[in-house]
Short mmCIF file of C-alpha atoms in Angstrom, two decimals:
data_model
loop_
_atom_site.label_atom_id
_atom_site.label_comp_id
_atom_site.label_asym_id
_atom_site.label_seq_id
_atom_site.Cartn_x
_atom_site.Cartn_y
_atom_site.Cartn_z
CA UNK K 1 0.00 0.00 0.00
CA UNK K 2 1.28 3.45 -0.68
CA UNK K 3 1.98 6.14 1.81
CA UNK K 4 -0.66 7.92 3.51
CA UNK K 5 -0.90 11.16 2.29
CA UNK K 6 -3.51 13.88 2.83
CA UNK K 7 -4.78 15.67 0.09
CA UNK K 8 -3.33 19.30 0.88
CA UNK K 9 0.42 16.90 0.93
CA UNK K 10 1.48 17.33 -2.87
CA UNK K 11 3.25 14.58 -3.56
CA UNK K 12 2.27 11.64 -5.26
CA UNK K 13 0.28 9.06 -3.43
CA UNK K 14 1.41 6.00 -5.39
CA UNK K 15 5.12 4.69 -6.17
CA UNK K 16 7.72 5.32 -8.31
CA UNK K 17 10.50 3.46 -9.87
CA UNK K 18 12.57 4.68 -7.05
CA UNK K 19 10.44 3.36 -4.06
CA UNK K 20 12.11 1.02 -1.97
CA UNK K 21 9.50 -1.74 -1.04
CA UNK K 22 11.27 -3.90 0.88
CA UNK K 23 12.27 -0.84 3.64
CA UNK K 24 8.02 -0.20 2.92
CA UNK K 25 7.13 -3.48 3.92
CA UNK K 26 9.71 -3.96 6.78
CA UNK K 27 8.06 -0.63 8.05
CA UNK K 28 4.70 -2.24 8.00
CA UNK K 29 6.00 -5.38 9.82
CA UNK K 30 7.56 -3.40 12.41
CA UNK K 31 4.87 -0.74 12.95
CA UNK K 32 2.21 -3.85 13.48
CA UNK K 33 4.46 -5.78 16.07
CA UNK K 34 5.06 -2.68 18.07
CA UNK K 35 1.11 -1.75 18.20
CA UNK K 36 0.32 -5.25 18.99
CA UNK K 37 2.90 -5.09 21.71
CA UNK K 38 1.36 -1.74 22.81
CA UNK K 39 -2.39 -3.16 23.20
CA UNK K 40 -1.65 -6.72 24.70
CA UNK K 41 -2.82 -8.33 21.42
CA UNK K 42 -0.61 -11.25 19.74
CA UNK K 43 0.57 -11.04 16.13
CA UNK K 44 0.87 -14.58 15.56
CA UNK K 45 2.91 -16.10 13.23
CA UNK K 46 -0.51 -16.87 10.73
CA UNK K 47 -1.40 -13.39 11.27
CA UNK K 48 1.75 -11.75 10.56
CA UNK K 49 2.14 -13.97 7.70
CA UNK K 50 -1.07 -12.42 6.48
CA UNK K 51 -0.16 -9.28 6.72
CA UNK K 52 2.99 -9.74 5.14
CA UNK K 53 1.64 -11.60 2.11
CA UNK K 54 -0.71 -8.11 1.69
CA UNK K 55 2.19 -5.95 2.09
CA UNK K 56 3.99 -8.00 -0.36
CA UNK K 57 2.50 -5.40 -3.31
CA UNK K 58 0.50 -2.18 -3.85
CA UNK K 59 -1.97 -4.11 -5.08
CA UNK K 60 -5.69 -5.09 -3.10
CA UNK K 61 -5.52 -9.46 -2.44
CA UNK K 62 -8.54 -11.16 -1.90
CA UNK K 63 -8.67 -13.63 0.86
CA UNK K 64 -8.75 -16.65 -1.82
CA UNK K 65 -5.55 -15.46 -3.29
CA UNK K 66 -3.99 -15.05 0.34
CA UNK K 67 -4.95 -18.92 0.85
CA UNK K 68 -3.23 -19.87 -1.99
CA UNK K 69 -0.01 -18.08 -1.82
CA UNK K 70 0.54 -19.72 2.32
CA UNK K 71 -1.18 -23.18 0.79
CA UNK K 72 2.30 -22.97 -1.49
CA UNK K 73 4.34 -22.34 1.76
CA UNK K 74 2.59 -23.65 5.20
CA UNK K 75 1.02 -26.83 5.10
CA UNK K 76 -2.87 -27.51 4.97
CA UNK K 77 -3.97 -23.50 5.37
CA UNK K 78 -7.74 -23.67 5.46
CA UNK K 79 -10.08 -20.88 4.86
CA UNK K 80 -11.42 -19.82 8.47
CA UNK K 81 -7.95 -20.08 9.15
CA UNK K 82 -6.86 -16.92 6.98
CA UNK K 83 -10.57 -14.84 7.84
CA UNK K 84 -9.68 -15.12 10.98
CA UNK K 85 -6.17 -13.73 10.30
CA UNK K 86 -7.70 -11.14 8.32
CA UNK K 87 -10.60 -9.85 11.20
CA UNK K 88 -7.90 -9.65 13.85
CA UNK K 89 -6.02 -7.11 11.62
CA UNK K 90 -8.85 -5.02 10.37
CA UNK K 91 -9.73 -5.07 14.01
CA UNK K 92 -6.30 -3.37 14.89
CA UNK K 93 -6.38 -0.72 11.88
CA UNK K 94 -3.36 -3.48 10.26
CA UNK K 95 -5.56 -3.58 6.98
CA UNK K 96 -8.43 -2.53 5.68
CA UNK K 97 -11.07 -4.11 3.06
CA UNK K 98 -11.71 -2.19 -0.27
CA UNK K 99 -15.24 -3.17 -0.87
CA UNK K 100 -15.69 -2.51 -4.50
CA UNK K 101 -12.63 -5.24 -5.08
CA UNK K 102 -13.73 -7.79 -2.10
CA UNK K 103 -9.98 -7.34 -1.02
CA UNK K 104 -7.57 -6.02 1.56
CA UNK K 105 -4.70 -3.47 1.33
CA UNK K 106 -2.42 -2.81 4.43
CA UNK K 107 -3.10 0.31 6.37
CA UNK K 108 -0.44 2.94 6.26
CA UNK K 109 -1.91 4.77 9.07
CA UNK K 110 -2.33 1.82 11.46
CA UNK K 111 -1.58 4.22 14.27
CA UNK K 112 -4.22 6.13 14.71
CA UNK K 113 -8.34 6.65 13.94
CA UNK K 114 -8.74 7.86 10.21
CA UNK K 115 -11.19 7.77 7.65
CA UNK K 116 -9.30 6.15 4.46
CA UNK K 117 -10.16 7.46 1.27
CA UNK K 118 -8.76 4.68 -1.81
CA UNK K 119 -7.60 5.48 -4.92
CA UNK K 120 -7.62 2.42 -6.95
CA UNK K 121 -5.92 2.06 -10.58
CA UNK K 122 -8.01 0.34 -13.17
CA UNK K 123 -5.26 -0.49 -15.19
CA UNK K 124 -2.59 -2.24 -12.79
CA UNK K 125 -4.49 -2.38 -9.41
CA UNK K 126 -2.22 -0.54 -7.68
CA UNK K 127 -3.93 0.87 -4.61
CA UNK K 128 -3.12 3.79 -2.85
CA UNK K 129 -4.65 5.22 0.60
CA UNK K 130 -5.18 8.50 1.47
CA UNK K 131 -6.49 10.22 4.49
CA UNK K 132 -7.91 13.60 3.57
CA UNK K 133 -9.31 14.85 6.92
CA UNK K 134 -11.80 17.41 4.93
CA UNK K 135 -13.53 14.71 3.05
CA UNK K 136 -14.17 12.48 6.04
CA UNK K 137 -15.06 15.39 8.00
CA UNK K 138 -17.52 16.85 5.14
CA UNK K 139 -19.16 13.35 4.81
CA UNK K 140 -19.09 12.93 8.69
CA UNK K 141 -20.90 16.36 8.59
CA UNK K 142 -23.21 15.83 5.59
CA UNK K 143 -24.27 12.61 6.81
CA UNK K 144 -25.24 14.31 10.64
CA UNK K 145 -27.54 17.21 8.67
CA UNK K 146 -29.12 14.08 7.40
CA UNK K 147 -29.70 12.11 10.73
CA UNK K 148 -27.56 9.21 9.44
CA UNK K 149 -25.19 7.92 12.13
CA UNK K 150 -22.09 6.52 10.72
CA UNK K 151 -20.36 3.46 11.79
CA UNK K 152 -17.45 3.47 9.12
CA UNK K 153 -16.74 5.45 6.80
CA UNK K 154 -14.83 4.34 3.14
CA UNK K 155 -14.44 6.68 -0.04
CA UNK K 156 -13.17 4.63 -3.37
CA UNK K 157 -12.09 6.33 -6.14
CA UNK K 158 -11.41 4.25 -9.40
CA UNK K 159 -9.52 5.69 -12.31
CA UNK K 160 -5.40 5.40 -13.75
CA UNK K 161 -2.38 6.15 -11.31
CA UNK K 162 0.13 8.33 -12.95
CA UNK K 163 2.34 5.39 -14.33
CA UNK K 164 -0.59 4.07 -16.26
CA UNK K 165 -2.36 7.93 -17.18
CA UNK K 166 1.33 8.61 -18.65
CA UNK K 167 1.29 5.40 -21.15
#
């Protein structure tokens, strides 16, 4: 997943030829253990395997596609095994689940409460999260005027990252 970035940031959300993914990734790893550490919870080896395996690209990975990459490395890997994997990270902010693709990216912004906004390529599935406070907050807002209580909040843009706009 590409760095968080908030709108008003400037630079480009997704990754250029220059990004060093295995530092990204390591980040990721770290970030997780340390939060997990923080809030008493255990990163097992399954689930950190998980999350690895979704950090491995930029790209959203279904759950079916997860089972199949650790049914290549771990023996017998059923699916409960990998939903369950998959709630306890969504539960700590590890990942989240792009609806429109019925997939999961990891969460850049594990840290902390935000309101992710998705920008997904059509062409090479890259996906990059954003967190633009002023959109969540004028949805938040919008949706309050209306009565509507929000639970969760997910904004999904589809259209061409700048690698695939520029071909």
């Amino acid at each position: 997943m590409a760095n968080r970035k908030t709108l008003s940031g400037g630079s480009a959300a997704f990754h250029g030829t220059r990004h060093a993914h295995a530092r990204c990734v390591g980040r990721a790893l770290g970030r997780a253990e340390e939060l997990c550490r923080q809030r008493g919870a255990r990163l097992t080896y399954m689930r950190r395997r998980v999350l690895e395996l979704i950090w491995d690209s930029h790209k959203a990975v279904k759950a079916y596609d997860l089972l199949d990459r650790l049914s290549d490395s771990e023996k017998s890997v059923r699916p409960p095994t990998v939903y369950r994997a998959l709630e306890f990270l969504m539960a700590h902010g590890l990942v989240h689940r792009v609806d429109s693709l019925n997939a999961f990216v990891g969460c850049s912004g594990s840290d902390e409460q935000h309101n992710a906004q998705f920008l997904i390529c059509q062409e090479c599935g890259e996906v990059s999260e954003m967190d633009g406070a002023m959109i969540g907050h004028a949805v938040a807002r919008q949706a309050a005027e209306a009565g509507f209580n929000v639970r969760r909040q997910m904004v999904e843009l589809h259209g061409e990252c700048p690698g695939c706009a520029a071909k």
